[in-house]
Short mmCIF file of C-alpha atoms in Angstrom, two decimals:
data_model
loop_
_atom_site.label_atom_id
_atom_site.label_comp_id
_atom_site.label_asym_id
_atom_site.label_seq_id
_atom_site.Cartn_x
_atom_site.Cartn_y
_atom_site.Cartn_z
CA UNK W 5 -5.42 26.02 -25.66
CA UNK W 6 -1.56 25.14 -24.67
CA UNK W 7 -1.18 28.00 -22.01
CA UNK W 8 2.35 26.65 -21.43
CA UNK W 9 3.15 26.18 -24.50
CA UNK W 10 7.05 27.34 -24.94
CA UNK W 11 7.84 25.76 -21.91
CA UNK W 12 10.28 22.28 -21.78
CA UNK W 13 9.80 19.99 -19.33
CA UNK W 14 12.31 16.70 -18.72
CA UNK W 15 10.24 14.09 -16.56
CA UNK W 16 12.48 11.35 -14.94
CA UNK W 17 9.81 10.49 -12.86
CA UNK W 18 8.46 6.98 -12.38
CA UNK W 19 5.79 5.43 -11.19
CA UNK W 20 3.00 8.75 -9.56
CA UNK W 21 4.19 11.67 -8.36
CA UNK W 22 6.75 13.18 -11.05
CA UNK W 23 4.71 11.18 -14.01
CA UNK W 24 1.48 13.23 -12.27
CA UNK W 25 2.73 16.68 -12.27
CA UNK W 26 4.69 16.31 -16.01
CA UNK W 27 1.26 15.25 -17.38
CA UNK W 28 -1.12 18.36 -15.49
CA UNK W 29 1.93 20.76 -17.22
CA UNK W 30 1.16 18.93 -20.33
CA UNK W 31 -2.66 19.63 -20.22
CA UNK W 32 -1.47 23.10 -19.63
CA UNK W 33 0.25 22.93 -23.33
CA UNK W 34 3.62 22.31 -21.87
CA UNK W 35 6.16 20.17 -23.84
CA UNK W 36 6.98 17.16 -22.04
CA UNK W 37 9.36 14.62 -22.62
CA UNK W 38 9.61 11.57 -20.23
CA UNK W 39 12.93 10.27 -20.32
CA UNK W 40 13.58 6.49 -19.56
CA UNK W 41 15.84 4.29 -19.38
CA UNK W 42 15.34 0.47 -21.17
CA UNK W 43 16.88 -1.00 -18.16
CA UNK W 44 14.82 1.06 -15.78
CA UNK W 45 11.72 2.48 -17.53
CA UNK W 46 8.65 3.60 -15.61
CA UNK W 47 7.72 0.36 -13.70
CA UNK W 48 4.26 0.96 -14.44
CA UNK W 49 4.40 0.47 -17.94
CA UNK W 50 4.25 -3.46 -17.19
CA UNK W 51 2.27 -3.90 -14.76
CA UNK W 52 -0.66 -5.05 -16.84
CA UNK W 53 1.78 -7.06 -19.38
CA UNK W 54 2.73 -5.36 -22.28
CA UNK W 55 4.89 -1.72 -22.05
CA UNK W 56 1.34 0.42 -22.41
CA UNK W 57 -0.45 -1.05 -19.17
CA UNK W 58 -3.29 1.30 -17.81
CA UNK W 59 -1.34 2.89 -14.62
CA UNK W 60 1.33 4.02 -17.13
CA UNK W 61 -1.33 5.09 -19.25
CA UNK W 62 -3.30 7.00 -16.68
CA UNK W 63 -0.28 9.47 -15.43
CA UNK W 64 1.60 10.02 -18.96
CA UNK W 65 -0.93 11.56 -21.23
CA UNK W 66 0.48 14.19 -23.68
CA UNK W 67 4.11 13.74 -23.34
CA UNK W 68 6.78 12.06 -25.48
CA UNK W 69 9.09 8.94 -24.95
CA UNK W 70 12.90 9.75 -24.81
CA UNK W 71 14.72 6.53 -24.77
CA UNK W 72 18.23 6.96 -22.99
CA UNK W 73 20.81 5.05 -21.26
CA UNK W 74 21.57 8.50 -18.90
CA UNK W 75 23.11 5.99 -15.98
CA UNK W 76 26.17 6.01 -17.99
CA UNK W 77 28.61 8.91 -19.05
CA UNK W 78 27.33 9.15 -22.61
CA UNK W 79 23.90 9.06 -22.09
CA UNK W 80 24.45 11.30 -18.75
CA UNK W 81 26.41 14.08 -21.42
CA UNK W 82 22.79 13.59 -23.89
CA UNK W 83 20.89 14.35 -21.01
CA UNK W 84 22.86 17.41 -19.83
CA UNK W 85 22.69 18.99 -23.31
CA UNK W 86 18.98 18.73 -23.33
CA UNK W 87 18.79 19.80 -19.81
CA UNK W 88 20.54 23.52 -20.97
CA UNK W 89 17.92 23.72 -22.86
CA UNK W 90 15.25 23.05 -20.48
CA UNK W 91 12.51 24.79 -18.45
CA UNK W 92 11.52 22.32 -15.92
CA UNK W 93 13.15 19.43 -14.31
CA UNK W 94 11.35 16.77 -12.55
CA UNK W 95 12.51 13.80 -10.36
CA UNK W 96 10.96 11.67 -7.57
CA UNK W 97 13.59 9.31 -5.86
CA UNK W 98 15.28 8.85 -2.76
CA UNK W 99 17.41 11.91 -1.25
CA UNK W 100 20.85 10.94 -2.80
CA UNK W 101 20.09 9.21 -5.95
CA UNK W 102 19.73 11.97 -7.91
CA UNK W 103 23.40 12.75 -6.80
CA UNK W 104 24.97 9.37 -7.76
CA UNK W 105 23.05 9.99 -11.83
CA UNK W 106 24.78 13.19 -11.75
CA UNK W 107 21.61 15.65 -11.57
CA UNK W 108 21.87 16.84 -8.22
CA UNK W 109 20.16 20.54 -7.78
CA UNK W 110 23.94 22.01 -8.11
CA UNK W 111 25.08 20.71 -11.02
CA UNK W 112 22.27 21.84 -13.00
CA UNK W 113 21.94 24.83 -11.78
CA UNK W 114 25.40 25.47 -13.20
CA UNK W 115 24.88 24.18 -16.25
CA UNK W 116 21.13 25.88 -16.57
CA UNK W 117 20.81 29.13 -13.84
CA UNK W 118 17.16 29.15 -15.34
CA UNK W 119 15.88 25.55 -14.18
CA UNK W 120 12.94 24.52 -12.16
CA UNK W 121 14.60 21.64 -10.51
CA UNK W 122 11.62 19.57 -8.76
CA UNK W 123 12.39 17.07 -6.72
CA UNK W 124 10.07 14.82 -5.22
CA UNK W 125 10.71 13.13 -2.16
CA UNK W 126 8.62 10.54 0.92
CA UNK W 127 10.26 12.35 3.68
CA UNK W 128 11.56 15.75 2.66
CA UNK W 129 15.48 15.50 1.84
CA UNK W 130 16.81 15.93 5.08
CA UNK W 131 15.75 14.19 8.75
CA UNK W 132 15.25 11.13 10.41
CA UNK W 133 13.01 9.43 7.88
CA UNK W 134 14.55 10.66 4.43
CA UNK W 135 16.49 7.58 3.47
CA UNK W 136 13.41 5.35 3.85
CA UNK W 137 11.57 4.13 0.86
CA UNK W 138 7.78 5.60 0.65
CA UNK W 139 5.06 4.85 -1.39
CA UNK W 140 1.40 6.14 -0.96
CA UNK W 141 -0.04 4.54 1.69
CA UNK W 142 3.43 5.06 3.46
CA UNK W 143 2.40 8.64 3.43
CA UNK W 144 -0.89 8.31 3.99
CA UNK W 145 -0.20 6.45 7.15
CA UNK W 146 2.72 8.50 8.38
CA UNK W 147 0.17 11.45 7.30
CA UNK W 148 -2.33 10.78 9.51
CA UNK W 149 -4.69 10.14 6.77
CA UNK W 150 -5.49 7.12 6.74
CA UNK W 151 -6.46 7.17 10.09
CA UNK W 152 -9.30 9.63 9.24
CA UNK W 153 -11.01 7.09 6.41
CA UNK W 154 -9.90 3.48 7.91
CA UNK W 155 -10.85 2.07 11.11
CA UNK W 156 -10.63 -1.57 12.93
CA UNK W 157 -8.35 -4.17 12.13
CA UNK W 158 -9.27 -5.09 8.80
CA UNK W 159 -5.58 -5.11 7.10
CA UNK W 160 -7.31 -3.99 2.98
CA UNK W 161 -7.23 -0.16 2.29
CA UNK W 162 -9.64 0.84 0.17
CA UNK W 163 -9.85 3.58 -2.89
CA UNK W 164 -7.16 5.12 -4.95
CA UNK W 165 -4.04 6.37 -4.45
CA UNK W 166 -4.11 9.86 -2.86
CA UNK W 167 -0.49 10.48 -1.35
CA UNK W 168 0.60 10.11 -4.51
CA UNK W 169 -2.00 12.25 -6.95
CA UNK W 170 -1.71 15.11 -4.74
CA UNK W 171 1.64 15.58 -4.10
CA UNK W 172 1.84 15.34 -8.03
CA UNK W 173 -0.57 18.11 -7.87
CA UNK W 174 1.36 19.75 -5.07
CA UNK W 175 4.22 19.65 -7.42
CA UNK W 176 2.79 21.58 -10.62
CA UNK W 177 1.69 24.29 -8.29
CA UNK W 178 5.07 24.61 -7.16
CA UNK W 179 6.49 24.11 -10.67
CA UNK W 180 4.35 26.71 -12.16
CA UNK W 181 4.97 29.52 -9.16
CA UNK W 182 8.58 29.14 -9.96
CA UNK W 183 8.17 29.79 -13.25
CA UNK W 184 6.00 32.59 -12.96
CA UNK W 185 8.84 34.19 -10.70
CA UNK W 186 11.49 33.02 -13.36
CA UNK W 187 9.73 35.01 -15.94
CA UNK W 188 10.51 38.15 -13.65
CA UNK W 189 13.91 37.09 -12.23
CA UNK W 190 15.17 34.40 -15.01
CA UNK W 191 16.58 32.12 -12.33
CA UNK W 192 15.58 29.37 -11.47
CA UNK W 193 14.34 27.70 -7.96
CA UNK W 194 14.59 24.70 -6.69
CA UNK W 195 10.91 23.28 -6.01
CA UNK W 196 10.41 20.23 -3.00
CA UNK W 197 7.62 18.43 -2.39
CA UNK W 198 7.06 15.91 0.00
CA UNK W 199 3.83 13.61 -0.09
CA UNK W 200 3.80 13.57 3.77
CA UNK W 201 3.64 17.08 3.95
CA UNK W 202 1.39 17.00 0.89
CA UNK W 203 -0.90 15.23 2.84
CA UNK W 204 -0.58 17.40 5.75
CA UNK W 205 -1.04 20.46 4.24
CA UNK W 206 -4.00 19.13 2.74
CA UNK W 207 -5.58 18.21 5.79
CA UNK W 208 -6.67 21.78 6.63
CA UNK W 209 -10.03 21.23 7.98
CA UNK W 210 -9.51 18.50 10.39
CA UNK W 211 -5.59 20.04 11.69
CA UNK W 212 -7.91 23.16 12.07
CA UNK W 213 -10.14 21.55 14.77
CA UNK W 214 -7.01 19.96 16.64
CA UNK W 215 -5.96 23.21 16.48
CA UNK W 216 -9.10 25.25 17.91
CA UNK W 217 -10.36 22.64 20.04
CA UNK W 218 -7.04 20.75 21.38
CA UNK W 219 -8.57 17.32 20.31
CA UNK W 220 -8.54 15.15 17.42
CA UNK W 221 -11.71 15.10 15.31
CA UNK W 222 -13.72 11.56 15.75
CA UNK W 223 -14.13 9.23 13.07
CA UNK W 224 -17.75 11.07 11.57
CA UNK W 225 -17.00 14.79 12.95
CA UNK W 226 -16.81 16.41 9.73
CA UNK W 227 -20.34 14.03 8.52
CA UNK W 228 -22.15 15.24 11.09
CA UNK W 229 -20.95 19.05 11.27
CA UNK W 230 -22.02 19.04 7.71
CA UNK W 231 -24.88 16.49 8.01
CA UNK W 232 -23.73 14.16 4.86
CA UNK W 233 -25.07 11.20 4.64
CA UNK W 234 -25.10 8.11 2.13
CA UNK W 235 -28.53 6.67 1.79
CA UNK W 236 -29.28 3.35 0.22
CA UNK W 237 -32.82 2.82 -1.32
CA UNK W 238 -35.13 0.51 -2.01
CA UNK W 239 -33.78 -0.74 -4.86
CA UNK W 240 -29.77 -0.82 -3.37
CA UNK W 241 -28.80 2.37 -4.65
CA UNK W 242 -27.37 5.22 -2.92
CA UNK W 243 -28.28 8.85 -2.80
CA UNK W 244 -25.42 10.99 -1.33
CA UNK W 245 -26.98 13.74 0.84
CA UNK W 246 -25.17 16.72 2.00
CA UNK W 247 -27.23 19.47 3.77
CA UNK W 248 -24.80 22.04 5.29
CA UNK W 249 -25.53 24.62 7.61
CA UNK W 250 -28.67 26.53 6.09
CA UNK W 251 -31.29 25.77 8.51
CA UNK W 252 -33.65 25.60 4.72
CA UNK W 253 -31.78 22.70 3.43
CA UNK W 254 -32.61 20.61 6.48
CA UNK W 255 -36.55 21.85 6.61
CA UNK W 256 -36.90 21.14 2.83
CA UNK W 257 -35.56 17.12 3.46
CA UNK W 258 -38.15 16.70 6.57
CA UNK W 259 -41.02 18.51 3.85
CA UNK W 260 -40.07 16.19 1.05
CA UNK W 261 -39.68 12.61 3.39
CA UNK W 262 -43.10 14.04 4.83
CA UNK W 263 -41.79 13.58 8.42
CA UNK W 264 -42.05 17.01 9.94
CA UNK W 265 -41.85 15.30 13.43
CA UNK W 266 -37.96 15.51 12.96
CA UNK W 267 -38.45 19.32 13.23
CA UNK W 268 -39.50 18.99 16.63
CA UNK W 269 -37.27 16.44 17.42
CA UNK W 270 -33.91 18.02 15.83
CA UNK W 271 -35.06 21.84 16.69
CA UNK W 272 -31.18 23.18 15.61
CA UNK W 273 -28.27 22.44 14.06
CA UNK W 274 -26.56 22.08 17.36
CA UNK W 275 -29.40 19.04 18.37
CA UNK W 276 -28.57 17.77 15.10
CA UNK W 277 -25.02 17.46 15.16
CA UNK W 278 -24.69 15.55 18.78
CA UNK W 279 -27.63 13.22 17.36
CA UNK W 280 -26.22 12.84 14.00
CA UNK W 281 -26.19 8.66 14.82
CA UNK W 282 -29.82 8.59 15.43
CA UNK W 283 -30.60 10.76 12.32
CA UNK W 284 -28.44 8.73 9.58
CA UNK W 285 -30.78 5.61 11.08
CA UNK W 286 -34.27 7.46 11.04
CA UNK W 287 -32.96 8.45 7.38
CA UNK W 288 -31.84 5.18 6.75
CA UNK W 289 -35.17 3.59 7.29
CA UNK W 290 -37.05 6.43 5.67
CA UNK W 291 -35.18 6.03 2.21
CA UNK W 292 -34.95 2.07 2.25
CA UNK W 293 -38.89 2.25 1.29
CA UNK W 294 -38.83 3.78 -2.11
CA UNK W 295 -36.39 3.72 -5.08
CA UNK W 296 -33.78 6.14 -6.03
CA UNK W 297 -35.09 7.36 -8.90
CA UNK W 298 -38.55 8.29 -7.09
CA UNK W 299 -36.36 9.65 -4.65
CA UNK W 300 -34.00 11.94 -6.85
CA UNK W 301 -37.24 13.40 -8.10
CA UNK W 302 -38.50 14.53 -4.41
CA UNK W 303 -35.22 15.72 -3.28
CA UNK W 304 -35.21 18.04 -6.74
CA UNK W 305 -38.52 19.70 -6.34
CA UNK W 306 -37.71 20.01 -2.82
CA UNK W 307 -34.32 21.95 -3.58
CA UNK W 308 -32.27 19.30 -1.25
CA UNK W 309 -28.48 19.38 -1.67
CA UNK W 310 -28.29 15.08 -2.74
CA UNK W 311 -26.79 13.41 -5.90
CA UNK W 312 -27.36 9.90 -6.69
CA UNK W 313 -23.91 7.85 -5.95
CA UNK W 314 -22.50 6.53 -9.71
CA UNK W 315 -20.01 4.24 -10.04
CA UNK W 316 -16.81 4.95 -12.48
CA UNK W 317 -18.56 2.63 -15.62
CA UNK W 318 -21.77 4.95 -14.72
CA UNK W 319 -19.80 8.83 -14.95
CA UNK W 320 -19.86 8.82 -18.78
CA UNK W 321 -23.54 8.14 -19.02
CA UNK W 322 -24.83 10.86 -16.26
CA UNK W 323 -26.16 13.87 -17.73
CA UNK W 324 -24.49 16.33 -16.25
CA UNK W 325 -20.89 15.00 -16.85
CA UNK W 326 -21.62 14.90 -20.57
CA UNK W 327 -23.45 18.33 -20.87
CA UNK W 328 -19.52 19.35 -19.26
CA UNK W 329 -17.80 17.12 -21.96
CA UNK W 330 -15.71 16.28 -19.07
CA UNK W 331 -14.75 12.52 -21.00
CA UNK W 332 -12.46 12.92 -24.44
CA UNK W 333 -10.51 10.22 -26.38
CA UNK W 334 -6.71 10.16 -27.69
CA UNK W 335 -6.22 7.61 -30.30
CA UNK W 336 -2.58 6.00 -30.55
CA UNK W 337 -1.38 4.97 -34.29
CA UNK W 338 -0.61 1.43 -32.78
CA UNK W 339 -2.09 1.10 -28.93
CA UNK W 340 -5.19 2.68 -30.11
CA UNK W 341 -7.81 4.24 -27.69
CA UNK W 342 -7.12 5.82 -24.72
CA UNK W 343 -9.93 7.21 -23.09
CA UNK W 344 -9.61 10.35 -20.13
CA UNK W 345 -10.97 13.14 -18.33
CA UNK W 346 -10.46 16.28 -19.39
CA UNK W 347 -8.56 19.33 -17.23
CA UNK W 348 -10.65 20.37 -14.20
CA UNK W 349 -9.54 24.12 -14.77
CA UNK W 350 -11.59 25.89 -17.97
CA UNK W 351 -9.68 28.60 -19.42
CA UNK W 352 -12.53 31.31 -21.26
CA UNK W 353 -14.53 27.71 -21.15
CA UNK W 354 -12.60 25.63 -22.63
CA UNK W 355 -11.36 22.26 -20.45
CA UNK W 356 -9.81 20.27 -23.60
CA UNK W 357 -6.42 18.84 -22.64
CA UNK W 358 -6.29 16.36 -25.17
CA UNK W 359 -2.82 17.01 -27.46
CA UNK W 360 -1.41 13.62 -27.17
CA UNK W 361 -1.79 10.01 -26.13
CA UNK W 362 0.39 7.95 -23.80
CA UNK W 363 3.99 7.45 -25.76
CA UNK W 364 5.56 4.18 -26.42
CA UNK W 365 9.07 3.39 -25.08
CA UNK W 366 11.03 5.61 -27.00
CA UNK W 367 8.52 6.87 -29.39
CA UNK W 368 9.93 9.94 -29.92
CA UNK W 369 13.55 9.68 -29.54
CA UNK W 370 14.92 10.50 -32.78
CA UNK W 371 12.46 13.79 -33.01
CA UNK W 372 13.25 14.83 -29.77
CA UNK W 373 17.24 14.55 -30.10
CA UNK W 374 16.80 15.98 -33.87
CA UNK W 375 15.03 19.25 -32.44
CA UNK W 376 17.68 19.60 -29.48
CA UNK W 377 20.09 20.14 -32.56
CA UNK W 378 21.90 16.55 -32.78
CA UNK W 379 22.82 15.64 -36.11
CA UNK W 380 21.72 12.69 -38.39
CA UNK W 381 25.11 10.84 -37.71
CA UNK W 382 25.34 11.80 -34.17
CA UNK W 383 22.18 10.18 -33.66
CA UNK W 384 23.30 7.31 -35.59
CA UNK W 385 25.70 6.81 -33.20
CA UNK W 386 24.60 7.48 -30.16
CA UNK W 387 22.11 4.24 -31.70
CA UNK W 388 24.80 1.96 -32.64
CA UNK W 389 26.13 1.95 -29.42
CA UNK W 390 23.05 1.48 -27.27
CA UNK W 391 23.03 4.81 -25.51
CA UNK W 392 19.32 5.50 -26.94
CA UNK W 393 16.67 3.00 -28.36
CA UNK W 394 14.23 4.13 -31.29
#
């Protein structure tokens, strides 16, 4: 189902954020071309030896590979002619770089009045912090992020990138609103995104209580509001638990750990939120004595909101992730398997987003240029002397 499917996008982007959004259009059906450069391809195509490494794998699903010297005049006047012809633009470097390549907003806009020119910047393009180099825990820091999930002085940050991955996702949104207005207007906008005030705008719920209350949330406000815990049982797994505000969901967890003495001792939500400490330790000790799978069982017939933690290797075997066929496969002719979650969004049920794998530097080159109208011996060229490689 390629929802987007007349729509050409040019991704210059390298590395997360730009590479992110071109590959959610291209699970929308969008044609996507990632355009590199041999002497400055995405970075992450190497970083696990090789030019197919898993980080360049994991943000450049169904595109193609335009190889294309575009820092110089020739390869600049290539780029322009397929830019004409383009729907969407998309760039993430420093405010000013895109001016010195000769694609500053401007320019293009001349050349194509219908462009969605997104640029993706640290800082925003403008202001005291917008010629400094950011990556994502740069903007989760700045953020205020990473104050909310690290604490003490240990130096490691844990988990995955999420500065990055959701200002990509910040970035499709904003692609695909200007778009939708383009189809009434046909002109173009140009679409910023910032990943610190990605990851401001995504911190609703905890800017909310500053807001209200005039004070910063503490480290395990939100936990204990929502009474989540993370349980580990007697055989080291974890259950994650996650009981809301129903008052039911907290009477059916005493019934099925047979302690209704908590009732008396936790009489409201209120007494449970100010002792949330104590209960994660009563809970604690309660679910240490019997395994998870015993456990999971209880919690079921007892209608408690829990899920038993998996790890990453574990997703593909749960039940309920395969009943969703959330996992599919893209086989490259040369590179082989590349396995990947499908779209989160179902359109009339379907979630398949599966039209292409990861492309090889320059993989598509000569199809790309031959379909933007350049001739055999133009191509031939444009080859000869090094402005593309195929």
């Amino acid at each position: 189902m390629k929802l987007l499917e007349h729509v050409r996008v040019l991704d210059l982007g390298r590395f997360i954020t730009a590479p992110l959004a071109g590959q959610l259009l291209g699970e929308l059906g969008a044609d996507v071309v990632k355009v590199e450069a041999a002497g400055a391809m995405d970075p992450f195509r190497a970083f696990e030896g090789g030019l197919y490494g898993p980080h360049f794998q994991s943000h450049n699903r169904n595109k193609r590979s335009l190889a294309l010297e575009f820092g110089d005049a020739e390869g600049l006047a290539v780029l322009r002619r397929l830019i004409a012809d383009a729907d969407v633009i998309l760039l993430n470097m420093r405010p000013g770089a895109e001016s010195k390549l000769g694609l500053d907003y401007e320019s293009l806009r001349q050349l194509n009045p219908g462009l969605v020119y997104c640029s993706i910047t640290g800082f925003g393009s403008s202001g005291p912090y917008a010629h400094r180099p950011a990556f994502d825990n740069v903007g989760q820091a700045l953020s205020g992020w990473l104050s909310m999930f690290h604490q003490g002085a240990d130096p490691r940050v844990p988990g995955p990138p999420i500065s990055d991955s959701l200002t990509g996702l910040y970035a499709a949104l904003g692609v695909l609103a200007a778009l939708l207005e383009r189809a009434r207007s046909g002109v173009g906008r140009k679409v910023e995104v910032s990943m610190l005030e990605s990851l401001i705008a995504f911190s609703t719920e905890p800017l909310g209580q500053l807001s209200a209350k005039g004070e910063r949330p503490g480290f395990y406000s939100r936990a204990s509001m929502s009474q989540s815990y993370i349980l580990t049982c007697a055989d080291g797994l974890r259950i994650g638990l996650h009981l809301s505000s129903p008052e039911k969901f907290w009477r059916a967890l005493v019934a099925a750990i047979e302690r209704p003495d908590l009732l008396s001792r936790f009489p409201d939500r209120a007494s449970r939120i100010a002792q949330y400490d104590v209960i994660a330790s009563e809970l604690a000790g309660v679910f240490a004595r019997r395994a998870r799978a015993d456990w999971m069982a209880v919690l079921e017939a007892h209608d408690v909101p829990a899920a038993p933690e998996r790890l990453l290797d574990e997703l593909a075997n749960d039940a309920q992730v395969r009943h969703l066929g959330v996992f599919h496969e893209l086989l490259h002719p040369r590179q082989g398997r590349v396995a990947a979650a499908n779209r989160a969004v179902r359109f009339d049920g379907d979630n398949r987003s599966g039209f292409l794998p990861p492309p090889e530097f320059g993989e598509h080159t000569l199809e790309v240029l031959a379909q933007a109208g350049f001739g055999q011996e133009e191509i031939q060229g444009l080859r000869q002397r090094g402005v593309i490689a195929a």
